[in-house]
Amino acid sequence: MARSRRPLIAGNWKMNGLRADALALATGVADGVRSAGWSDREVLVCPPATLLAAVAEAVKGSGVLVGGQNCHVNPNGAHTGDISAEMLRDAGVSHVIVGHSERRTDCGETDAIVRAKAEAAWRAGLLPIICIGETLTEREANRTLTVLETQIKGSVPSGATAAKLVVAYEPVWAIGTGKTPTTAEVASAHAHIRRVLDGLMADAGAVRLLYGGSVKGSNAGELLAVGDVDGALVGGASLKADEFLAIAKAA
Ligand code: PGA
């Protein structure tokens, strides 16, 4: 079963990158992926919106995929400052992260909004990466599995199939902190996520579940070896081509 889920290593650049550095990073990743010649894993970079088209152009032909970090729920209209899934697609994008904890916290995105964004991604022909994860308070109160279940049930649209989404488990307390759950904790969360998905869709066994939160070259091997972990969503370590490629190599 695990082998049927092609690992996805996704880099979330967040609000980082001016044109020159970002293009150098994208080119570095593209060169590494091209020379590795991987056909058994996928490598995705998610630059800030201003650089999507330029990065898509820079990695063309390398096999590196390009994703957005967010989208609006509507295809167009009077939404000053927002970007639709259709616009992402038009910029050369194939994936979009929805419901990242930073957006849930900073922008008040609820499960219902995240779900609508995943539907918007489908409408535009994009693959949504739906993010979920518990806070430290929730973990310490032993509520991790309940929180994940609520988030999945609220954020995954009906009509989901394994080909139409990726789920990323990102404990909020592990993001950007250098802290990671134990491999046993990751295994338990991922197994639970798959069980919950199993109640919602026919082919939950084929859904790719990414782990995210302080993944780096030195811990990627052990995190990616956990059963039910089918890739990584990488923040800080995706801003250096060598470090990001080391994670992709570990997949
Ligand atoms: P991090 O971020 O790798 O810097 O912890 C992960 C994420 O937010 O996707």
PDB file of C-alpha atoms and ligand atoms in Angstrom:
ATOM      1  CA  MET A   1       0.000   0.000   0.000  1.00  0.00           C
ATOM      2  CA  ALA A   2       2.685   2.492   1.007  1.00  0.00           C
ATOM      3  CA  ARG A   3       4.436   2.115  -2.320  1.00  0.00           C
ATOM      4  CA  SER A   4       1.300   3.108  -4.202  1.00  0.00           C
ATOM      5  CA  ARG A   5       1.476   6.538  -2.594  1.00  0.00           C
ATOM      6  CA  ARG A   6       4.179   8.486  -4.374  1.00  0.00           C
ATOM      7  CA  PRO A   7       5.950  10.663  -1.790  1.00  0.00           C
ATOM      8  CA  LEU A   8       5.461  14.405  -2.146  1.00  0.00           C
ATOM      9  CA  ILE A   9       8.055  16.804  -0.774  1.00  0.00           C
ATOM     10  CA  ALA A  10       6.556  20.279  -0.690  1.00  0.00           C
ATOM     11  CA  GLY A  11       8.392  23.493   0.135  1.00  0.00           C
ATOM     12  CA  ASN A  12       6.319  26.291   1.644  1.00  0.00           C
ATOM     13  CA  TRP A  13       8.368  29.450   1.201  1.00  0.00           C
ATOM     14  CA  LYS A  14       5.796  31.527   3.118  1.00  0.00           C
ATOM     15  CA  MET A  15       6.370  35.291   2.854  1.00  0.00           C
ATOM     16  CA  ASN A  16      10.002  34.935   1.838  1.00  0.00           C
ATOM     17  CA  GLY A  17      11.810  35.696  -1.360  1.00  0.00           C
ATOM     18  CA  LEU A  18      12.565  38.634  -3.592  1.00  0.00           C
ATOM     19  CA  ARG A  19      12.953  37.892  -7.261  1.00  0.00           C
ATOM     20  CA  ALA A  20      16.721  37.366  -7.502  1.00  0.00           C
ATOM     21  CA  ASP A  21      17.070  35.071  -4.476  1.00  0.00           C
ATOM     22  CA  ALA A  22      13.856  33.225  -5.222  1.00  0.00           C
ATOM     23  CA  LEU A  23      14.844  32.497  -8.780  1.00  0.00           C
ATOM     24  CA  ALA A  24      18.255  31.305  -7.633  1.00  0.00           C
ATOM     25  CA  LEU A  25      16.544  28.996  -5.129  1.00  0.00           C
ATOM     26  CA  ALA A  26      14.065  27.693  -7.716  1.00  0.00           C
ATOM     27  CA  THR A  27      16.860  27.079 -10.199  1.00  0.00           C
ATOM     28  CA  GLY A  28      18.921  25.296  -7.554  1.00  0.00           C
ATOM     29  CA  VAL A  29      16.003  22.992  -6.718  1.00  0.00           C
ATOM     30  CA  ALA A  30      15.266  22.420 -10.405  1.00  0.00           C
ATOM     31  CA  ASP A  31      18.882  21.546 -11.165  1.00  0.00           C
ATOM     32  CA  GLY A  32      19.002  19.099  -8.255  1.00  0.00           C
ATOM     33  CA  VAL A  33      15.760  17.411  -9.231  1.00  0.00           C
ATOM     34  CA  ARG A  34      16.776  17.233 -12.863  1.00  0.00           C
ATOM     35  CA  SER A  35      20.105  15.587 -12.094  1.00  0.00           C
ATOM     36  CA  ALA A  36      18.560  13.185  -9.565  1.00  0.00           C
ATOM     37  CA  GLY A  37      16.072  12.076 -12.216  1.00  0.00           C
ATOM     38  CA  TRP A  38      13.508  10.947  -9.615  1.00  0.00           C
ATOM     39  CA  SER A  39      10.393   9.327 -11.009  1.00  0.00           C
ATOM     40  CA  ASP A  40       9.371   7.796  -7.662  1.00  0.00           C
ATOM     41  CA  ARG A  41       8.679  11.056  -5.802  1.00  0.00           C
ATOM     42  CA  GLU A  42       7.307  14.510  -6.458  1.00  0.00           C
ATOM     43  CA  VAL A  43       8.939  17.795  -5.518  1.00  0.00           C
ATOM     44  CA  LEU A  44       6.810  20.917  -5.161  1.00  0.00           C
ATOM     45  CA  VAL A  45       7.744  24.514  -4.360  1.00  0.00           C
ATOM     46  CA  CYS A  46       5.195  27.065  -3.122  1.00  0.00           C
ATOM     47  CA  PRO A  47       6.617  30.564  -3.542  1.00  0.00           C
ATOM     48  CA  PRO A  48       4.843  33.793  -2.639  1.00  0.00           C
ATOM     49  CA  ALA A  49       2.207  34.854  -5.168  1.00  0.00           C
ATOM     50  CA  THR A  50       4.333  37.591  -6.710  1.00  0.00           C
ATOM     51  CA  LEU A  51       6.870  35.016  -7.873  1.00  0.00           C
ATOM     52  CA  LEU A  52       4.632  32.153  -8.991  1.00  0.00           C
ATOM     53  CA  ALA A  53       4.793  32.840 -12.713  1.00  0.00           C
ATOM     54  CA  ALA A  54       8.531  33.520 -12.711  1.00  0.00           C
ATOM     55  CA  VAL A  55       9.269  30.397 -10.655  1.00  0.00           C
ATOM     56  CA  ALA A  56       6.993  28.296 -12.871  1.00  0.00           C
ATOM     57  CA  GLU A  57       8.990  29.522 -15.857  1.00  0.00           C
ATOM     58  CA  ALA A  58      12.333  28.912 -14.104  1.00  0.00           C
ATOM     59  CA  VAL A  59      11.579  25.267 -13.229  1.00  0.00           C
ATOM     60  CA  LYS A  60       9.872  24.376 -16.506  1.00  0.00           C
ATOM     61  CA  GLY A  61      10.937  20.980 -17.814  1.00  0.00           C
ATOM     62  CA  SER A  62      12.727  20.002 -14.570  1.00  0.00           C
ATOM     63  CA  GLY A  63       9.851  18.037 -13.093  1.00  0.00           C
ATOM     64  CA  VAL A  64       9.541  20.457 -10.156  1.00  0.00           C
ATOM     65  CA  LEU A  65       5.905  21.349  -9.481  1.00  0.00           C
ATOM     66  CA  VAL A  66       4.703  24.782  -8.392  1.00  0.00           C
ATOM     67  CA  GLY A  67       1.998  25.539  -5.863  1.00  0.00           C
ATOM     68  CA  GLY A  68       0.255  28.526  -4.323  1.00  0.00           C
ATOM     69  CA  GLN A  69       0.047  29.125  -0.557  1.00  0.00           C
ATOM     70  CA  ASN A  70      -3.603  30.178  -0.452  1.00  0.00           C
ATOM     71  CA  CYS A  71      -6.546  31.023  -2.699  1.00  0.00           C
ATOM     72  CA  HIS A  72      -9.863  32.823  -2.447  1.00  0.00           C
ATOM     73  CA  VAL A  73     -13.054  30.768  -2.548  1.00  0.00           C
ATOM     74  CA  ASN A  74     -14.488  32.697  -5.520  1.00  0.00           C
ATOM     75  CA  PRO A  75     -13.211  32.572  -9.103  1.00  0.00           C
ATOM     76  CA  ASN A  76     -13.153  36.385  -9.482  1.00  0.00           C
ATOM     77  CA  GLY A  77     -14.902  39.503  -8.268  1.00  0.00           C
ATOM     78  CA  ALA A  78     -14.674  42.384  -5.839  1.00  0.00           C
ATOM     79  CA  HIS A  79     -12.150  40.927  -3.373  1.00  0.00           C
ATOM     80  CA  THR A  80      -9.362  43.466  -3.193  1.00  0.00           C
ATOM     81  CA  GLY A  81      -5.973  41.900  -2.634  1.00  0.00           C
ATOM     82  CA  ASP A  82      -7.129  38.317  -3.043  1.00  0.00           C
ATOM     83  CA  ILE A  83      -6.123  35.718  -5.622  1.00  0.00           C
ATOM     84  CA  SER A  84      -8.375  33.015  -7.019  1.00  0.00           C
ATOM     85  CA  ALA A  85      -7.523  29.403  -7.720  1.00  0.00           C
ATOM     86  CA  GLU A  86      -8.130  30.138 -11.401  1.00  0.00           C
ATOM     87  CA  MET A  87      -5.483  32.894 -11.259  1.00  0.00           C
ATOM     88  CA  LEU A  88      -3.026  30.482  -9.667  1.00  0.00           C
ATOM     89  CA  ARG A  89      -3.697  27.995 -12.393  1.00  0.00           C
ATOM     90  CA  ASP A  90      -3.198  30.728 -14.985  1.00  0.00           C
ATOM     91  CA  ALA A  91       0.215  31.484 -13.438  1.00  0.00           C
ATOM     92  CA  GLY A  92       1.378  27.913 -14.059  1.00  0.00           C
ATOM     93  CA  VAL A  93       0.445  26.375 -10.736  1.00  0.00           C
ATOM     94  CA  SER A  94      -0.802  22.816 -10.132  1.00  0.00           C
ATOM     95  CA  HIS A  95      -1.215  22.700  -6.320  1.00  0.00           C
ATOM     96  CA  VAL A  96      -2.404  25.016  -3.564  1.00  0.00           C
ATOM     97  CA  ILE A  97      -1.926  24.856   0.207  1.00  0.00           C
ATOM     98  CA  VAL A  98      -5.197  25.533   2.047  1.00  0.00           C
ATOM     99  CA  GLY A  99      -5.807  25.935   5.758  1.00  0.00           C
ATOM    100  CA  HIS A 100      -2.211  26.380   6.858  1.00  0.00           C
ATOM    101  CA  SER A 101      -2.248  27.082  10.600  1.00  0.00           C
ATOM    102  CA  GLU A 102      -0.724  30.515  10.020  1.00  0.00           C
ATOM    103  CA  ARG A 103      -3.765  31.430   7.915  1.00  0.00           C
ATOM    104  CA  ARG A 104      -6.159  29.774  10.345  1.00  0.00           C
ATOM    105  CA  THR A 105      -4.617  31.931  13.087  1.00  0.00           C
ATOM    106  CA  ASP A 106      -3.679  35.165  11.272  1.00  0.00           C
ATOM    107  CA  CYS A 107      -6.714  35.354   8.979  1.00  0.00           C
ATOM    108  CA  GLY A 108      -9.351  33.547  11.011  1.00  0.00           C
ATOM    109  CA  GLU A 109      -9.806  30.743   8.501  1.00  0.00           C
ATOM    110  CA  THR A 110     -12.300  28.227   9.826  1.00  0.00           C
ATOM    111  CA  ASP A 111     -12.760  24.630   8.717  1.00  0.00           C
ATOM    112  CA  ALA A 112     -15.711  25.763   6.572  1.00  0.00           C
ATOM    113  CA  ILE A 113     -13.545  28.344   4.781  1.00  0.00           C
ATOM    114  CA  VAL A 114     -10.770  25.811   4.277  1.00  0.00           C
ATOM    115  CA  ARG A 115     -13.271  23.387   2.820  1.00  0.00           C
ATOM    116  CA  ALA A 116     -14.589  26.061   0.423  1.00  0.00           C
ATOM    117  CA  LYS A 117     -11.025  26.813  -0.630  1.00  0.00           C
ATOM    118  CA  ALA A 118     -10.389  23.134  -1.340  1.00  0.00           C
ATOM    119  CA  GLU A 119     -13.532  23.139  -3.489  1.00  0.00           C
ATOM    120  CA  ALA A 120     -12.269  26.272  -5.260  1.00  0.00           C
ATOM    121  CA  ALA A 121      -9.026  24.438  -5.992  1.00  0.00           C
ATOM    122  CA  TRP A 122     -10.981  21.571  -7.554  1.00  0.00           C
ATOM    123  CA  ARG A 123     -13.039  23.991  -9.604  1.00  0.00           C
ATOM    124  CA  ALA A 124      -9.812  25.426 -11.059  1.00  0.00           C
ATOM    125  CA  GLY A 125      -8.202  22.028 -11.603  1.00  0.00           C
ATOM    126  CA  LEU A 126      -5.680  22.379  -8.762  1.00  0.00           C
ATOM    127  CA  LEU A 127      -4.722  19.812  -6.141  1.00  0.00           C
ATOM    128  CA  PRO A 128      -5.372  21.191  -2.641  1.00  0.00           C
ATOM    129  CA  ILE A 129      -2.998  20.361   0.213  1.00  0.00           C
ATOM    130  CA  ILE A 130      -5.316  20.608   3.219  1.00  0.00           C
ATOM    131  CA  CYS A 131      -3.460  21.423   6.450  1.00  0.00           C
ATOM    132  CA  ILE A 132      -4.552  20.362   9.902  1.00  0.00           C
ATOM    133  CA  GLY A 133      -2.824  20.192  13.259  1.00  0.00           C
ATOM    134  CA  GLU A 134      -3.250  20.689  16.978  1.00  0.00           C
ATOM    135  CA  THR A 135      -1.880  23.478  19.183  1.00  0.00           C
ATOM    136  CA  LEU A 136       0.352  22.767  22.159  1.00  0.00           C
ATOM    137  CA  THR A 137      -2.542  23.424  24.534  1.00  0.00           C
ATOM    138  CA  GLU A 138      -4.670  20.902  22.690  1.00  0.00           C
ATOM    139  CA  ARG A 139      -1.886  18.309  22.734  1.00  0.00           C
ATOM    140  CA  GLU A 140      -1.249  18.810  26.433  1.00  0.00           C
ATOM    141  CA  ALA A 141      -4.962  18.377  27.097  1.00  0.00           C
ATOM    142  CA  ASN A 142      -4.809  15.043  25.242  1.00  0.00           C
ATOM    143  CA  ARG A 143      -7.138  16.373  22.588  1.00  0.00           C
ATOM    144  CA  THR A 144      -4.898  15.899  19.542  1.00  0.00           C
ATOM    145  CA  LEU A 145      -6.858  13.096  17.888  1.00  0.00           C
ATOM    146  CA  THR A 146     -10.230  14.746  18.523  1.00  0.00           C
ATOM    147  CA  VAL A 147      -9.006  18.060  17.111  1.00  0.00           C
ATOM    148  CA  LEU A 148      -7.639  16.353  14.003  1.00  0.00           C
ATOM    149  CA  GLU A 149     -10.901  14.509  13.492  1.00  0.00           C
ATOM    150  CA  THR A 150     -12.933  17.728  13.748  1.00  0.00           C
ATOM    151  CA  GLN A 151     -10.617  19.528  11.346  1.00  0.00           C
ATOM    152  CA  ILE A 152     -10.730  16.718   8.792  1.00  0.00           C
ATOM    153  CA  LYS A 153     -14.491  16.382   8.908  1.00  0.00           C
ATOM    154  CA  GLY A 154     -14.881  20.158   8.588  1.00  0.00           C
ATOM    155  CA  SER A 155     -12.177  20.837   6.002  1.00  0.00           C
ATOM    156  CA  VAL A 156     -12.369  17.946   3.543  1.00  0.00           C
ATOM    157  CA  PRO A 157     -15.144  18.519   0.985  1.00  0.00           C
ATOM    158  CA  SER A 158     -17.572  15.768   0.114  1.00  0.00           C
ATOM    159  CA  GLY A 159     -16.713  14.016  -3.110  1.00  0.00           C
ATOM    160  CA  ALA A 160     -13.068  13.699  -2.070  1.00  0.00           C
ATOM    161  CA  THR A 161     -10.921  11.008  -3.636  1.00  0.00           C
ATOM    162  CA  ALA A 162      -7.250  10.228  -3.170  1.00  0.00           C
ATOM    163  CA  ALA A 163      -6.435  11.735  -6.555  1.00  0.00           C
ATOM    164  CA  LYS A 164      -8.091  15.018  -5.613  1.00  0.00           C
ATOM    165  CA  LEU A 165      -6.351  15.988  -2.384  1.00  0.00           C
ATOM    166  CA  VAL A 166      -3.336  15.735  -0.139  1.00  0.00           C
ATOM    167  CA  VAL A 167      -3.573  16.140   3.636  1.00  0.00           C
ATOM    168  CA  ALA A 168      -0.734  17.685   5.651  1.00  0.00           C
ATOM    169  CA  TYR A 169      -0.497  17.043   9.389  1.00  0.00           C
ATOM    170  CA  GLU A 170       1.319  19.976  10.948  1.00  0.00           C
ATOM    171  CA  PRO A 171       1.311  20.244  14.741  1.00  0.00           C
ATOM    172  CA  VAL A 172       1.164  24.014  15.301  1.00  0.00           C
ATOM    173  CA  TRP A 173       3.761  23.805  18.082  1.00  0.00           C
ATOM    174  CA  ALA A 174       6.248  22.112  15.741  1.00  0.00           C
ATOM    175  CA  ILE A 175       6.105  24.776  13.029  1.00  0.00           C
ATOM    176  CA  GLY A 176       9.242  26.891  12.923  1.00  0.00           C
ATOM    177  CA  THR A 177      10.234  25.867  16.452  1.00  0.00           C
ATOM    178  CA  GLY A 178      12.783  23.139  15.821  1.00  0.00           C
ATOM    179  CA  LYS A 179      10.573  20.795  17.862  1.00  0.00           C
ATOM    180  CA  THR A 180       9.059  17.683  16.345  1.00  0.00           C
ATOM    181  CA  PRO A 181       6.730  15.031  17.708  1.00  0.00           C
ATOM    182  CA  THR A 182       8.244  11.613  18.340  1.00  0.00           C
ATOM    183  CA  THR A 183       7.938   9.163  15.495  1.00  0.00           C
ATOM    184  CA  ALA A 184       5.374   7.276  17.603  1.00  0.00           C
ATOM    185  CA  GLU A 185       3.287  10.444  17.940  1.00  0.00           C
ATOM    186  CA  VAL A 186       3.484  11.085  14.199  1.00  0.00           C
ATOM    187  CA  ALA A 187       2.516   7.476  13.502  1.00  0.00           C
ATOM    188  CA  SER A 188      -0.454   7.704  15.832  1.00  0.00           C
ATOM    189  CA  ALA A 189      -1.690  10.990  14.316  1.00  0.00           C
ATOM    190  CA  HIS A 190      -1.310   9.771  10.738  1.00  0.00           C
ATOM    191  CA  ALA A 191      -3.015   6.442  11.416  1.00  0.00           C
ATOM    192  CA  HIS A 192      -5.892   8.342  13.031  1.00  0.00           C
ATOM    193  CA  ILE A 193      -6.150  10.764  10.104  1.00  0.00           C
ATOM    194  CA  ARG A 194      -6.351   7.858   7.689  1.00  0.00           C
ATOM    195  CA  ARG A 195      -9.027   6.173   9.818  1.00  0.00           C
ATOM    196  CA  VAL A 196     -11.119   9.352   9.823  1.00  0.00           C
ATOM    197  CA  LEU A 197     -10.662   9.785   6.064  1.00  0.00           C
ATOM    198  CA  ASP A 198     -11.765   6.183   5.655  1.00  0.00           C
ATOM    199  CA  GLY A 199     -15.163   7.188   6.997  1.00  0.00           C
ATOM    200  CA  LEU A 200     -15.425   9.971   4.405  1.00  0.00           C
ATOM    201  CA  MET A 201     -14.168   8.459   1.178  1.00  0.00           C
ATOM    202  CA  ALA A 202     -13.768   5.178  -0.643  1.00  0.00           C
ATOM    203  CA  ASP A 203     -10.017   5.207  -1.267  1.00  0.00           C
ATOM    204  CA  ALA A 204      -8.590   6.728   1.930  1.00  0.00           C
ATOM    205  CA  GLY A 205      -5.783   4.165   1.827  1.00  0.00           C
ATOM    206  CA  ALA A 206      -4.388   5.917  -1.230  1.00  0.00           C
ATOM    207  CA  VAL A 207      -4.467   9.499   0.120  1.00  0.00           C
ATOM    208  CA  ARG A 208      -1.048  11.027   0.611  1.00  0.00           C
ATOM    209  CA  LEU A 209      -0.516  12.269   4.169  1.00  0.00           C
ATOM    210  CA  LEU A 210       2.368  14.702   4.620  1.00  0.00           C
ATOM    211  CA  TYR A 211       4.043  15.521   7.897  1.00  0.00           C
ATOM    212  CA  GLY A 212       5.074  19.152   8.448  1.00  0.00           C
ATOM    213  CA  GLY A 213       6.767  21.043  11.279  1.00  0.00           C
ATOM    214  CA  SER A 214      10.541  21.543  11.627  1.00  0.00           C
ATOM    215  CA  VAL A 215      11.437  18.975   8.972  1.00  0.00           C
ATOM    216  CA  LYS A 216      15.086  19.313   7.928  1.00  0.00           C
ATOM    217  CA  GLY A 217      17.723  17.249   6.191  1.00  0.00           C
ATOM    218  CA  SER A 218      18.881  15.633   9.417  1.00  0.00           C
ATOM    219  CA  ASN A 219      15.465  14.412  10.651  1.00  0.00           C
ATOM    220  CA  ALA A 220      13.712  13.780   7.327  1.00  0.00           C
ATOM    221  CA  GLY A 221      14.865  10.173   7.080  1.00  0.00           C
ATOM    222  CA  GLU A 222      13.286   9.063  10.333  1.00  0.00           C
ATOM    223  CA  LEU A 223      10.088  11.112   9.893  1.00  0.00           C
ATOM    224  CA  LEU A 224       9.552   9.910   6.328  1.00  0.00           C
ATOM    225  CA  ALA A 225      10.126   6.301   7.384  1.00  0.00           C
ATOM    226  CA  VAL A 226       7.065   6.389   9.648  1.00  0.00           C
ATOM    227  CA  GLY A 227       4.185   4.317   8.332  1.00  0.00           C
ATOM    228  CA  ASP A 228       1.465   6.471   6.796  1.00  0.00           C
ATOM    229  CA  VAL A 229       3.854   9.396   6.221  1.00  0.00           C
ATOM    230  CA  ASP A 230       3.896   9.982   2.489  1.00  0.00           C
ATOM    231  CA  GLY A 231       5.970  13.102   2.280  1.00  0.00           C
ATOM    232  CA  ALA A 232       6.705  16.384   3.986  1.00  0.00           C
ATOM    233  CA  LEU A 233       5.557  19.982   4.006  1.00  0.00           C
ATOM    234  CA  VAL A 234       8.691  21.974   4.680  1.00  0.00           C
ATOM    235  CA  GLY A 235       8.925  25.633   5.701  1.00  0.00           C
ATOM    236  CA  GLY A 236      12.267  27.055   6.818  1.00  0.00           C
ATOM    237  CA  ALA A 237      14.379  24.248   5.376  1.00  0.00           C
ATOM    238  CA  SER A 238      12.826  24.735   1.938  1.00  0.00           C
ATOM    239  CA  LEU A 239      14.557  28.112   1.606  1.00  0.00           C
ATOM    240  CA  LYS A 240      17.940  26.481   0.981  1.00  0.00           C
ATOM    241  CA  ALA A 241      18.185  24.344  -2.131  1.00  0.00           C
ATOM    242  CA  ASP A 242      20.705  21.877  -0.650  1.00  0.00           C
ATOM    243  CA  GLU A 243      18.722  21.357   2.540  1.00  0.00           C
ATOM    244  CA  PHE A 244      15.447  20.936   0.669  1.00  0.00           C
ATOM    245  CA  LEU A 245      17.019  18.513  -1.794  1.00  0.00           C
ATOM    246  CA  ALA A 246      18.414  16.499   1.123  1.00  0.00           C
ATOM    247  CA  ILE A 247      14.850  16.093   2.415  1.00  0.00           C
ATOM    248  CA  ALA A 248      13.630  15.079  -1.037  1.00  0.00           C
ATOM    249  CA  LYS A 249      16.468  12.570  -1.227  1.00  0.00           C
ATOM    250  CA  ALA A 250      15.397  11.038   2.080  1.00  0.00           C
ATOM    251  CA  ALA A 251      11.875  10.374   0.762  1.00  0.00           C
TER     252      ALA A 251
HETATM  253  P1  PGA B   1       8.737  24.720   9.270  1.00  0.00           P
HETATM  254  O1  PGA B   1       7.303  25.114   8.664  1.00  0.00           O
HETATM  255  O2  PGA B   1       9.296  23.618   8.408  1.00  0.00           O
HETATM  256  O3  PGA B   1       9.545  25.989   9.174  1.00  0.00           O
HETATM  257  O4  PGA B   1       8.503  24.273  10.665  1.00  0.00           O
HETATM  258  C1  PGA B   1       6.440  24.121   8.170  1.00  0.00           C
HETATM  259  C2  PGA B   1       5.192  24.741   7.617  1.00  0.00           C
HETATM  260  O5  PGA B   1       4.694  25.706   8.203  1.00  0.00           O
HETATM  261  O6  PGA B   1       4.655  24.278   6.595  1.00  0.00           O
END
